Amino acid sequence: MSTGKDRQKQLAREHYERQMQRRLEREQKTKRTAIIGSTVGVVIVVGGIVTAIALLGGGDAQTDAAASPTASAQDTASAPPSTGPKPYDAATGTCDYVADTSGGQVKDVGMPPKKAETKPAKKTMTFETNLGDIVVELDNAKAPCTTNSLEHLAKKKYYDGSKCHRLGSAQFPMLQCGDPTAKADGKSQDGSGGPGYVMAEENLEGAKYTRGVMAMAKTSAPGSTGSQFFLVYGDIGLTPDYTPVGTITKGLDILDKVNKAGVIADMGDGTGAPKQTVEIKDVTIAGKS
């Protein structure tokens, strides 16, 4: 016959098991909704999936693809400017780029020109890397400010010599790049570097992060898109918060190769520095008729 003491032990054990189950469910949910971060203070858990882009993420002080799981993205993002960047003004054809006050490392190449045209509707962005070219068709018509920023950074050689610092797992299939200070050696806290300015997110309606998408990493705060981006080689169930700026038309085989090689050290969220180094040597952008 069980005693009152036995019953207390049983209840305590059941309570503990329920706590562990809830904890597991929370962790799984966090990974599914991770942010891809891109500035200091942003914990990309995914990231990972960005638990803290980042990429989406990223965060990217570590960016929750995608970037940060927990981004190379990080969940404790610094507050954005009190007056965040405004979206593209179609009436005047201008963008709003504002100073990034998050405190990350800055490679200052100045602000992009505010004037941004939506034509041509498409532009071709080519990343020359140590593994071959990765080519992206940019959606200039739907993401003019982001495209304008990328063009500015490319002309200023901002990305040249930088390494992609964060690779996701099967649950978070993305490669995060765009931190010009990243060492991608598995030891450094990469993901905090940026151009010193941020902009509003664009092209979010119905946004999906499926194989072949290039999207911009950010922190959990709106209007925190900078220079970091993530290249998706699978399907990621992120919420539509990261600017989908283009579609990869060449180089997915490179991403598959990098994915197959794995990461140097898992950050605990399924992401880490890629074993196969991806170094961006040069970036060019050309208009399409």
PDB file of C-alpha atoms in Angstrom:
ATOM      1  CA  MET A   1       0.000   0.000   0.000  1.00  0.00           C
ATOM      2  CA  SER A   2       1.419   3.391  -0.978  1.00  0.00           C
ATOM      3  CA  THR A   3       2.003   5.918   1.774  1.00  0.00           C
ATOM      4  CA  GLY A   4       1.427   9.680   1.760  1.00  0.00           C
ATOM      5  CA  LYS A   5       5.175  10.061   1.372  1.00  0.00           C
ATOM      6  CA  ASP A   6       5.172   7.854  -1.731  1.00  0.00           C
ATOM      7  CA  ARG A   7       2.345   9.929  -3.180  1.00  0.00           C
ATOM      8  CA  GLN A   8       4.309  13.138  -2.587  1.00  0.00           C
ATOM      9  CA  LYS A   9       7.309  11.669  -4.379  1.00  0.00           C
ATOM     10  CA  GLN A  10       5.120  10.629  -7.306  1.00  0.00           C
ATOM     11  CA  LEU A  11       3.560  14.088  -7.562  1.00  0.00           C
ATOM     12  CA  ALA A  12       6.976  15.715  -7.369  1.00  0.00           C
ATOM     13  CA  ARG A  13       8.281  13.435 -10.116  1.00  0.00           C
ATOM     14  CA  GLU A  14       5.280  14.181 -12.349  1.00  0.00           C
ATOM     15  CA  HIS A  15       5.714  17.907 -11.732  1.00  0.00           C
ATOM     16  CA  TYR A  16       9.379  17.674 -12.709  1.00  0.00           C
ATOM     17  CA  GLU A  17       8.546  15.727 -15.880  1.00  0.00           C
ATOM     18  CA  ARG A  18       5.946  18.343 -16.867  1.00  0.00           C
ATOM     19  CA  GLN A  19       8.512  21.113 -16.316  1.00  0.00           C
ATOM     20  CA  MET A  20      11.056  19.322 -18.507  1.00  0.00           C
ATOM     21  CA  GLN A  21       8.469  18.762 -21.250  1.00  0.00           C
ATOM     22  CA  ARG A  22       7.456  22.433 -21.216  1.00  0.00           C
ATOM     23  CA  ARG A  23      11.110  23.456 -21.325  1.00  0.00           C
ATOM     24  CA  LEU A  24      11.740  21.203 -24.316  1.00  0.00           C
ATOM     25  CA  GLU A  25       8.702  22.606 -26.109  1.00  0.00           C
ATOM     26  CA  ARG A  26       9.874  26.171 -25.424  1.00  0.00           C
ATOM     27  CA  GLU A  27      13.349  25.420 -26.764  1.00  0.00           C
ATOM     28  CA  GLN A  28      11.918  23.823 -29.902  1.00  0.00           C
ATOM     29  CA  LYS A  29       9.598  26.787 -30.437  1.00  0.00           C
ATOM     30  CA  THR A  30      12.473  29.217 -29.936  1.00  0.00           C
ATOM     31  CA  LYS A  31      14.496  27.472 -32.589  1.00  0.00           C
ATOM     32  CA  ARG A  32      11.574  27.576 -35.005  1.00  0.00           C
ATOM     33  CA  THR A  33      11.051  31.302 -34.537  1.00  0.00           C
ATOM     34  CA  ALA A  34      14.666  32.353 -34.137  1.00  0.00           C
ATOM     35  CA  ILE A  35      15.853  35.731 -35.345  1.00  0.00           C
ATOM     36  CA  ILE A  36      18.745  36.391 -37.656  1.00  0.00           C
ATOM     37  CA  GLY A  37      20.639  39.193 -36.053  1.00  0.00           C
ATOM     38  CA  SER A  38      23.066  41.645 -37.473  1.00  0.00           C
ATOM     39  CA  THR A  39      24.238  44.018 -34.790  1.00  0.00           C
ATOM     40  CA  VAL A  40      25.964  43.950 -31.437  1.00  0.00           C
ATOM     41  CA  GLY A  41      23.755  42.866 -28.589  1.00  0.00           C
ATOM     42  CA  VAL A  42      21.579  40.733 -30.778  1.00  0.00           C
ATOM     43  CA  VAL A  43      21.684  37.163 -29.693  1.00  0.00           C
ATOM     44  CA  ILE A  44      20.959  34.915 -32.562  1.00  0.00           C
ATOM     45  CA  VAL A  45      19.589  31.926 -30.903  1.00  0.00           C
ATOM     46  CA  VAL A  46      18.576  29.893 -33.675  1.00  0.00           C
ATOM     47  CA  GLY A  47      19.646  31.750 -34.972  1.00  0.00           C
ATOM     48  CA  GLY A  48      20.312  30.297 -35.498  1.00  0.00           C
ATOM     49  CA  ILE A  49      17.134  28.561 -35.964  1.00  0.00           C
ATOM     50  CA  VAL A  50      18.600  32.250 -35.656  1.00  0.00           C
ATOM     51  CA  THR A  51      17.251  31.181 -30.645  1.00  0.00           C
ATOM     52  CA  ALA A  52      19.139  34.065 -30.915  1.00  0.00           C
ATOM     53  CA  ILE A  53      19.295  35.460 -36.893  1.00  0.00           C
ATOM     54  CA  ALA A  54      19.469  35.766 -38.057  1.00  0.00           C
ATOM     55  CA  LEU A  55      19.549  35.965 -40.967  1.00  0.00           C
ATOM     56  CA  LEU A  56      18.799  35.943 -40.566  1.00  0.00           C
ATOM     57  CA  GLY A  57      20.081  37.131 -37.849  1.00  0.00           C
ATOM     58  CA  GLY A  58      23.160  38.133 -37.200  1.00  0.00           C
ATOM     59  CA  GLY A  59      23.561  38.245 -35.331  1.00  0.00           C
ATOM     60  CA  ASP A  60      24.415  38.706 -36.175  1.00  0.00           C
ATOM     61  CA  ALA A  61      26.151  40.360 -33.082  1.00  0.00           C
ATOM     62  CA  GLN A  62      25.150  36.976 -33.803  1.00  0.00           C
ATOM     63  CA  THR A  63      22.173  37.164 -36.542  1.00  0.00           C
ATOM     64  CA  ASP A  64      18.629  34.653 -35.189  1.00  0.00           C
ATOM     65  CA  ALA A  65      19.126  33.705 -41.789  1.00  0.00           C
ATOM     66  CA  ALA A  66      18.525  33.913 -41.601  1.00  0.00           C
ATOM     67  CA  ALA A  67      20.740  35.128 -40.815  1.00  0.00           C
ATOM     68  CA  SER A  68      20.780  35.069 -36.106  1.00  0.00           C
ATOM     69  CA  PRO A  69      19.513  30.457 -34.030  1.00  0.00           C
ATOM     70  CA  THR A  70      20.301  32.527 -31.338  1.00  0.00           C
ATOM     71  CA  ALA A  71      22.491  35.086 -35.052  1.00  0.00           C
ATOM     72  CA  SER A  72      25.173  34.659 -34.965  1.00  0.00           C
ATOM     73  CA  ALA A  73      22.020  36.733 -34.368  1.00  0.00           C
ATOM     74  CA  GLN A  74      21.280  37.717 -30.256  1.00  0.00           C
ATOM     75  CA  ASP A  75      17.973  38.199 -28.403  1.00  0.00           C
ATOM     76  CA  THR A  76      18.971  41.194 -26.337  1.00  0.00           C
ATOM     77  CA  ALA A  77      19.150  43.681 -29.162  1.00  0.00           C
ATOM     78  CA  SER A  78      19.947  47.263 -28.345  1.00  0.00           C
ATOM     79  CA  ALA A  79      17.140  49.746 -28.779  1.00  0.00           C
ATOM     80  CA  PRO A  80      16.929  51.279 -32.253  1.00  0.00           C
ATOM     81  CA  PRO A  81      16.974  55.032 -32.739  1.00  0.00           C
ATOM     82  CA  SER A  82      13.887  56.681 -31.219  1.00  0.00           C
ATOM     83  CA  THR A  83      12.962  57.787 -34.707  1.00  0.00           C
ATOM     84  CA  GLY A  84      13.552  54.707 -36.800  1.00  0.00           C
ATOM     85  CA  PRO A  85      14.211  54.763 -40.529  1.00  0.00           C
ATOM     86  CA  LYS A  86      11.175  55.361 -42.730  1.00  0.00           C
ATOM     87  CA  PRO A  87      10.237  53.136 -45.662  1.00  0.00           C
ATOM     88  CA  TYR A  88      10.821  54.066 -49.285  1.00  0.00           C
ATOM     89  CA  ASP A  89       8.981  57.222 -50.327  1.00  0.00           C
ATOM     90  CA  ALA A  90       7.593  56.440 -53.772  1.00  0.00           C
ATOM     91  CA  ALA A  91       6.473  60.040 -54.285  1.00  0.00           C
ATOM     92  CA  THR A  92       9.995  61.428 -54.009  1.00  0.00           C
ATOM     93  CA  GLY A  93      11.930  58.259 -54.824  1.00  0.00           C
ATOM     94  CA  THR A  94      14.000  58.531 -51.673  1.00  0.00           C
ATOM     95  CA  CYS A  95      15.216  56.207 -48.928  1.00  0.00           C
ATOM     96  CA  ASP A  96      15.823  56.921 -45.266  1.00  0.00           C
ATOM     97  CA  TYR A  97      19.166  55.707 -43.937  1.00  0.00           C
ATOM     98  CA  VAL A  98      19.887  56.554 -40.297  1.00  0.00           C
ATOM     99  CA  ALA A  99      22.887  56.124 -38.019  1.00  0.00           C
ATOM    100  CA  ASP A 100      23.102  52.764 -36.264  1.00  0.00           C
ATOM    101  CA  THR A 101      23.360  53.388 -32.519  1.00  0.00           C
ATOM    102  CA  SER A 102      23.576  49.729 -31.459  1.00  0.00           C
ATOM    103  CA  GLY A 103      27.300  49.920 -30.806  1.00  0.00           C
ATOM    104  CA  GLY A 104      28.596  47.231 -33.143  1.00  0.00           C
ATOM    105  CA  GLN A 105      31.893  47.362 -35.005  1.00  0.00           C
ATOM    106  CA  VAL A 106      31.680  49.730 -37.958  1.00  0.00           C
ATOM    107  CA  LYS A 107      33.394  49.761 -41.325  1.00  0.00           C
ATOM    108  CA  ASP A 108      32.496  53.289 -42.321  1.00  0.00           C
ATOM    109  CA  VAL A 109      32.018  53.795 -46.043  1.00  0.00           C
ATOM    110  CA  GLY A 110      29.558  56.649 -45.719  1.00  0.00           C
ATOM    111  CA  MET A 111      25.803  56.713 -46.291  1.00  0.00           C
ATOM    112  CA  PRO A 112      24.209  55.525 -49.545  1.00  0.00           C
ATOM    113  CA  PRO A 113      22.609  58.200 -51.725  1.00  0.00           C
ATOM    114  CA  LYS A 114      19.029  58.780 -50.629  1.00  0.00           C
ATOM    115  CA  LYS A 115      17.698  58.775 -54.181  1.00  0.00           C
ATOM    116  CA  ALA A 116      16.797  55.277 -55.356  1.00  0.00           C
ATOM    117  CA  GLU A 117      15.118  54.327 -58.623  1.00  0.00           C
ATOM    118  CA  THR A 118      12.843  51.302 -58.913  1.00  0.00           C
ATOM    119  CA  LYS A 119      13.928  50.769 -62.530  1.00  0.00           C
ATOM    120  CA  PRO A 120      15.318  48.606 -63.798  1.00  0.00           C
ATOM    121  CA  ALA A 121      13.083  46.223 -61.865  1.00  0.00           C
ATOM    122  CA  LYS A 122      15.872  43.655 -61.575  1.00  0.00           C
ATOM    123  CA  LYS A 123      19.609  43.954 -61.014  1.00  0.00           C
ATOM    124  CA  THR A 124      22.290  41.284 -61.000  1.00  0.00           C
ATOM    125  CA  MET A 125      24.583  40.993 -57.989  1.00  0.00           C
ATOM    126  CA  THR A 126      27.668  38.810 -58.367  1.00  0.00           C
ATOM    127  CA  PHE A 127      29.726  37.651 -55.394  1.00  0.00           C
ATOM    128  CA  GLU A 128      33.160  36.509 -56.493  1.00  0.00           C
ATOM    129  CA  THR A 129      34.246  34.049 -53.793  1.00  0.00           C
ATOM    130  CA  ASN A 130      37.130  31.652 -53.239  1.00  0.00           C
ATOM    131  CA  LEU A 131      34.742  28.832 -54.203  1.00  0.00           C
ATOM    132  CA  GLY A 132      33.333  30.409 -57.337  1.00  0.00           C
ATOM    133  CA  ASP A 133      30.680  32.959 -58.235  1.00  0.00           C
ATOM    134  CA  ILE A 134      27.366  33.278 -56.435  1.00  0.00           C
ATOM    135  CA  VAL A 135      24.922  35.283 -58.525  1.00  0.00           C
ATOM    136  CA  VAL A 136      21.725  36.877 -57.184  1.00  0.00           C
ATOM    137  CA  GLU A 137      18.915  38.552 -59.108  1.00  0.00           C
ATOM    138  CA  LEU A 138      17.981  41.533 -56.930  1.00  0.00           C
ATOM    139  CA  ASP A 139      14.362  42.689 -56.792  1.00  0.00           C
ATOM    140  CA  ASN A 140      15.004  46.398 -57.197  1.00  0.00           C
ATOM    141  CA  ALA A 141      11.335  47.193 -57.814  1.00  0.00           C
ATOM    142  CA  LYS A 142      10.196  45.769 -54.466  1.00  0.00           C
ATOM    143  CA  ALA A 143      13.302  46.462 -52.376  1.00  0.00           C
ATOM    144  CA  PRO A 144      14.792  49.656 -53.849  1.00  0.00           C
ATOM    145  CA  CYS A 145      16.390  50.980 -50.653  1.00  0.00           C
ATOM    146  CA  THR A 146      18.016  47.652 -49.836  1.00  0.00           C
ATOM    147  CA  THR A 147      19.255  47.253 -53.407  1.00  0.00           C
ATOM    148  CA  ASN A 148      20.520  50.835 -53.383  1.00  0.00           C
ATOM    149  CA  SER A 149      22.418  50.134 -50.154  1.00  0.00           C
ATOM    150  CA  LEU A 150      23.955  46.939 -51.517  1.00  0.00           C
ATOM    151  CA  GLU A 151      25.056  48.797 -54.639  1.00  0.00           C
ATOM    152  CA  HIS A 152      26.668  51.493 -52.506  1.00  0.00           C
ATOM    153  CA  LEU A 153      28.504  48.913 -50.395  1.00  0.00           C
ATOM    154  CA  ALA A 154      29.677  47.038 -53.489  1.00  0.00           C
ATOM    155  CA  LYS A 155      31.072  50.210 -55.076  1.00  0.00           C
ATOM    156  CA  LYS A 156      32.899  51.038 -51.848  1.00  0.00           C
ATOM    157  CA  LYS A 157      34.457  47.519 -51.764  1.00  0.00           C
ATOM    158  CA  TYR A 158      32.842  47.067 -48.356  1.00  0.00           C
ATOM    159  CA  TYR A 159      32.425  43.288 -48.648  1.00  0.00           C
ATOM    160  CA  ASP A 160      35.803  42.580 -50.257  1.00  0.00           C
ATOM    161  CA  GLY A 161      37.906  40.242 -48.131  1.00  0.00           C
ATOM    162  CA  SER A 162      35.085  39.433 -45.694  1.00  0.00           C
ATOM    163  CA  LYS A 163      34.174  35.888 -44.682  1.00  0.00           C
ATOM    164  CA  CYS A 164      30.758  34.342 -44.228  1.00  0.00           C
ATOM    165  CA  HIS A 165      30.649  33.734 -40.492  1.00  0.00           C
ATOM    166  CA  ARG A 166      27.606  31.601 -39.770  1.00  0.00           C
ATOM    167  CA  LEU A 167      26.259  28.378 -41.212  1.00  0.00           C
ATOM    168  CA  GLY A 168      22.972  26.796 -40.205  1.00  0.00           C
ATOM    169  CA  SER A 169      21.907  23.202 -39.851  1.00  0.00           C
ATOM    170  CA  ALA A 170      19.220  21.142 -41.550  1.00  0.00           C
ATOM    171  CA  GLN A 171      16.664  23.006 -39.432  1.00  0.00           C
ATOM    172  CA  PHE A 172      18.159  26.377 -40.307  1.00  0.00           C
ATOM    173  CA  PRO A 173      19.664  25.987 -43.783  1.00  0.00           C
ATOM    174  CA  MET A 174      21.368  29.296 -44.427  1.00  0.00           C
ATOM    175  CA  LEU A 175      24.797  30.870 -44.780  1.00  0.00           C
ATOM    176  CA  GLN A 176      25.132  34.289 -43.166  1.00  0.00           C
ATOM    177  CA  CYS A 177      27.589  36.843 -44.499  1.00  0.00           C
ATOM    178  CA  GLY A 178      28.143  40.582 -44.608  1.00  0.00           C
ATOM    179  CA  ASP A 179      30.084  41.306 -41.403  1.00  0.00           C
ATOM    180  CA  PRO A 180      33.290  42.917 -42.720  1.00  0.00           C
ATOM    181  CA  THR A 181      35.029  42.274 -39.387  1.00  0.00           C
ATOM    182  CA  ALA A 182      34.230  38.551 -39.214  1.00  0.00           C
ATOM    183  CA  LYS A 183      37.086  36.084 -38.806  1.00  0.00           C
ATOM    184  CA  ALA A 184      34.842  33.002 -39.079  1.00  0.00           C
ATOM    185  CA  ASP A 185      37.326  30.900 -37.129  1.00  0.00           C
ATOM    186  CA  GLY A 186      34.885  29.389 -34.666  1.00  0.00           C
ATOM    187  CA  LYS A 187      36.470  31.334 -31.800  1.00  0.00           C
ATOM    188  CA  SER A 188      35.514  34.934 -32.532  1.00  0.00           C
ATOM    189  CA  GLN A 189      32.120  36.414 -31.689  1.00  0.00           C
ATOM    190  CA  ASP A 190      31.413  37.413 -35.267  1.00  0.00           C
ATOM    191  CA  GLY A 191      28.226  39.116 -36.328  1.00  0.00           C
ATOM    192  CA  SER A 192      28.496  42.564 -34.778  1.00  0.00           C
ATOM    193  CA  GLY A 193      29.999  44.350 -37.765  1.00  0.00           C
ATOM    194  CA  GLY A 194      28.044  46.766 -39.917  1.00  0.00           C
ATOM    195  CA  PRO A 195      28.239  49.889 -42.095  1.00  0.00           C
ATOM    196  CA  GLY A 196      27.202  52.308 -39.360  1.00  0.00           C
ATOM    197  CA  TYR A 197      23.695  52.847 -40.721  1.00  0.00           C
ATOM    198  CA  VAL A 198      20.385  50.982 -40.797  1.00  0.00           C
ATOM    199  CA  MET A 199      17.253  51.104 -42.934  1.00  0.00           C
ATOM    200  CA  ALA A 200      13.626  49.987 -42.910  1.00  0.00           C
ATOM    201  CA  GLU A 201      12.733  46.456 -43.983  1.00  0.00           C
ATOM    202  CA  GLU A 202      11.083  46.024 -47.407  1.00  0.00           C
ATOM    203  CA  ASN A 203       9.159  43.499 -49.494  1.00  0.00           C
ATOM    204  CA  LEU A 204       7.765  41.703 -46.444  1.00  0.00           C
ATOM    205  CA  GLU A 205       4.236  40.972 -47.638  1.00  0.00           C
ATOM    206  CA  GLY A 206       3.983  37.221 -48.121  1.00  0.00           C
ATOM    207  CA  ALA A 207       7.729  36.831 -47.633  1.00  0.00           C
ATOM    208  CA  LYS A 208       8.985  33.248 -47.519  1.00  0.00           C
ATOM    209  CA  TYR A 209      12.520  32.048 -46.966  1.00  0.00           C
ATOM    210  CA  THR A 210      12.824  29.082 -49.290  1.00  0.00           C
ATOM    211  CA  ARG A 211      15.778  27.585 -51.127  1.00  0.00           C
ATOM    212  CA  GLY A 212      17.434  30.196 -53.295  1.00  0.00           C
ATOM    213  CA  VAL A 213      16.328  33.295 -51.391  1.00  0.00           C
ATOM    214  CA  MET A 214      18.757  36.020 -50.341  1.00  0.00           C
ATOM    215  CA  ALA A 215      17.417  38.004 -47.386  1.00  0.00           C
ATOM    216  CA  MET A 216      18.805  40.652 -45.073  1.00  0.00           C
ATOM    217  CA  ALA A 217      19.705  39.926 -41.458  1.00  0.00           C
ATOM    218  CA  LYS A 218      18.492  42.197 -38.662  1.00  0.00           C
ATOM    219  CA  THR A 219      17.934  42.358 -34.930  1.00  0.00           C
ATOM    220  CA  SER A 220      14.544  41.842 -33.283  1.00  0.00           C
ATOM    221  CA  ALA A 221      13.882  45.574 -33.647  1.00  0.00           C
ATOM    222  CA  PRO A 222      12.207  46.963 -36.767  1.00  0.00           C
ATOM    223  CA  GLY A 223      14.303  49.188 -38.956  1.00  0.00           C
ATOM    224  CA  SER A 224      17.569  47.441 -38.062  1.00  0.00           C
ATOM    225  CA  THR A 225      18.605  46.100 -41.468  1.00  0.00           C
ATOM    226  CA  GLY A 226      22.259  46.812 -42.211  1.00  0.00           C
ATOM    227  CA  SER A 227      24.837  45.050 -44.374  1.00  0.00           C
ATOM    228  CA  GLN A 228      24.502  41.448 -43.220  1.00  0.00           C
ATOM    229  CA  PHE A 229      22.512  38.970 -45.262  1.00  0.00           C
ATOM    230  CA  PHE A 230      21.776  35.273 -45.414  1.00  0.00           C
ATOM    231  CA  LEU A 231      21.677  32.902 -48.376  1.00  0.00           C
ATOM    232  CA  VAL A 232      19.084  30.136 -48.039  1.00  0.00           C
ATOM    233  CA  TYR A 233      19.867  26.652 -49.366  1.00  0.00           C
ATOM    234  CA  GLY A 234      16.801  24.912 -47.876  1.00  0.00           C
ATOM    235  CA  ASP A 235      13.478  26.103 -46.480  1.00  0.00           C
ATOM    236  CA  ILE A 236      13.307  28.155 -43.274  1.00  0.00           C
ATOM    237  CA  GLY A 237      10.057  28.799 -41.409  1.00  0.00           C
ATOM    238  CA  LEU A 238      10.868  32.362 -40.359  1.00  0.00           C
ATOM    239  CA  THR A 239       8.252  35.027 -39.830  1.00  0.00           C
ATOM    240  CA  PRO A 240       8.157  37.663 -42.624  1.00  0.00           C
ATOM    241  CA  ASP A 241      10.437  40.171 -40.889  1.00  0.00           C
ATOM    242  CA  TYR A 242      13.592  39.966 -43.007  1.00  0.00           C
ATOM    243  CA  THR A 243      13.824  41.754 -46.338  1.00  0.00           C
ATOM    244  CA  PRO A 244      13.864  39.197 -49.190  1.00  0.00           C
ATOM    245  CA  VAL A 245      16.048  41.137 -51.574  1.00  0.00           C
ATOM    246  CA  GLY A 246      16.712  38.615 -54.296  1.00  0.00           C
ATOM    247  CA  THR A 247      16.931  35.115 -55.724  1.00  0.00           C
ATOM    248  CA  ILE A 248      20.097  33.077 -56.193  1.00  0.00           C
ATOM    249  CA  THR A 249      20.458  32.147 -59.864  1.00  0.00           C
ATOM    250  CA  LYS A 250      23.931  30.622 -59.652  1.00  0.00           C
ATOM    251  CA  GLY A 251      25.961  29.142 -56.811  1.00  0.00           C
ATOM    252  CA  LEU A 252      23.490  27.023 -54.871  1.00  0.00           C
ATOM    253  CA  ASP A 253      25.860  24.117 -55.447  1.00  0.00           C
ATOM    254  CA  ILE A 254      28.502  26.120 -53.570  1.00  0.00           C
ATOM    255  CA  LEU A 255      26.155  26.544 -50.609  1.00  0.00           C
ATOM    256  CA  ASP A 256      25.380  22.821 -50.667  1.00  0.00           C
ATOM    257  CA  LYS A 257      29.101  22.064 -50.582  1.00  0.00           C
ATOM    258  CA  VAL A 258      29.661  24.395 -47.638  1.00  0.00           C
ATOM    259  CA  ASN A 259      26.699  22.865 -45.819  1.00  0.00           C
ATOM    260  CA  LYS A 260      28.041  19.354 -46.353  1.00  0.00           C
ATOM    261  CA  ALA A 261      31.360  20.305 -44.762  1.00  0.00           C
ATOM    262  CA  GLY A 262      29.574  21.377 -41.568  1.00  0.00           C
ATOM    263  CA  VAL A 263      30.598  23.805 -38.845  1.00  0.00           C
ATOM    264  CA  ILE A 264      33.756  24.240 -36.786  1.00  0.00           C
ATOM    265  CA  ALA A 265      31.879  24.369 -33.497  1.00  0.00           C
ATOM    266  CA  ASP A 266      28.129  24.340 -32.879  1.00  0.00           C
ATOM    267  CA  MET A 267      27.051  27.429 -30.939  1.00  0.00           C
ATOM    268  CA  GLY A 268      24.407  25.273 -29.275  1.00  0.00           C
ATOM    269  CA  ASP A 269      21.681  26.377 -31.638  1.00  0.00           C
ATOM    270  CA  GLY A 270      22.608  24.332 -34.696  1.00  0.00           C
ATOM    271  CA  THR A 271      24.768  27.059 -36.234  1.00  0.00           C
ATOM    272  CA  GLY A 272      28.443  27.905 -36.208  1.00  0.00           C
ATOM    273  CA  ALA A 273      31.359  29.112 -38.293  1.00  0.00           C
ATOM    274  CA  PRO A 274      31.551  27.038 -41.494  1.00  0.00           C
ATOM    275  CA  LYS A 275      34.435  24.570 -41.794  1.00  0.00           C
ATOM    276  CA  GLN A 276      34.629  25.385 -45.477  1.00  0.00           C
ATOM    277  CA  THR A 277      35.745  29.012 -45.640  1.00  0.00           C
ATOM    278  CA  VAL A 278      33.697  31.286 -47.884  1.00  0.00           C
ATOM    279  CA  GLU A 279      35.557  34.515 -48.583  1.00  0.00           C
ATOM    280  CA  ILE A 280      34.021  37.275 -50.650  1.00  0.00           C
ATOM    281  CA  LYS A 281      36.697  38.658 -52.949  1.00  0.00           C
ATOM    282  CA  ASP A 282      34.662  41.154 -54.963  1.00  0.00           C
ATOM    283  CA  VAL A 283      31.048  42.223 -55.461  1.00  0.00           C
ATOM    284  CA  THR A 284      29.537  43.808 -58.550  1.00  0.00           C
ATOM    285  CA  ILE A 285      25.982  44.894 -59.350  1.00  0.00           C
ATOM    286  CA  ALA A 286      24.640  45.541 -62.829  1.00  0.00           C
ATOM    287  CA  GLY A 287      21.213  46.626 -64.051  1.00  0.00           C
ATOM    288  CA  LYS A 288      18.995  44.447 -66.230  1.00  0.00           C
ATOM    289  CA  SER A 289      16.758  45.706 -68.995  1.00  0.00           C
TER     290      SER A 289
END
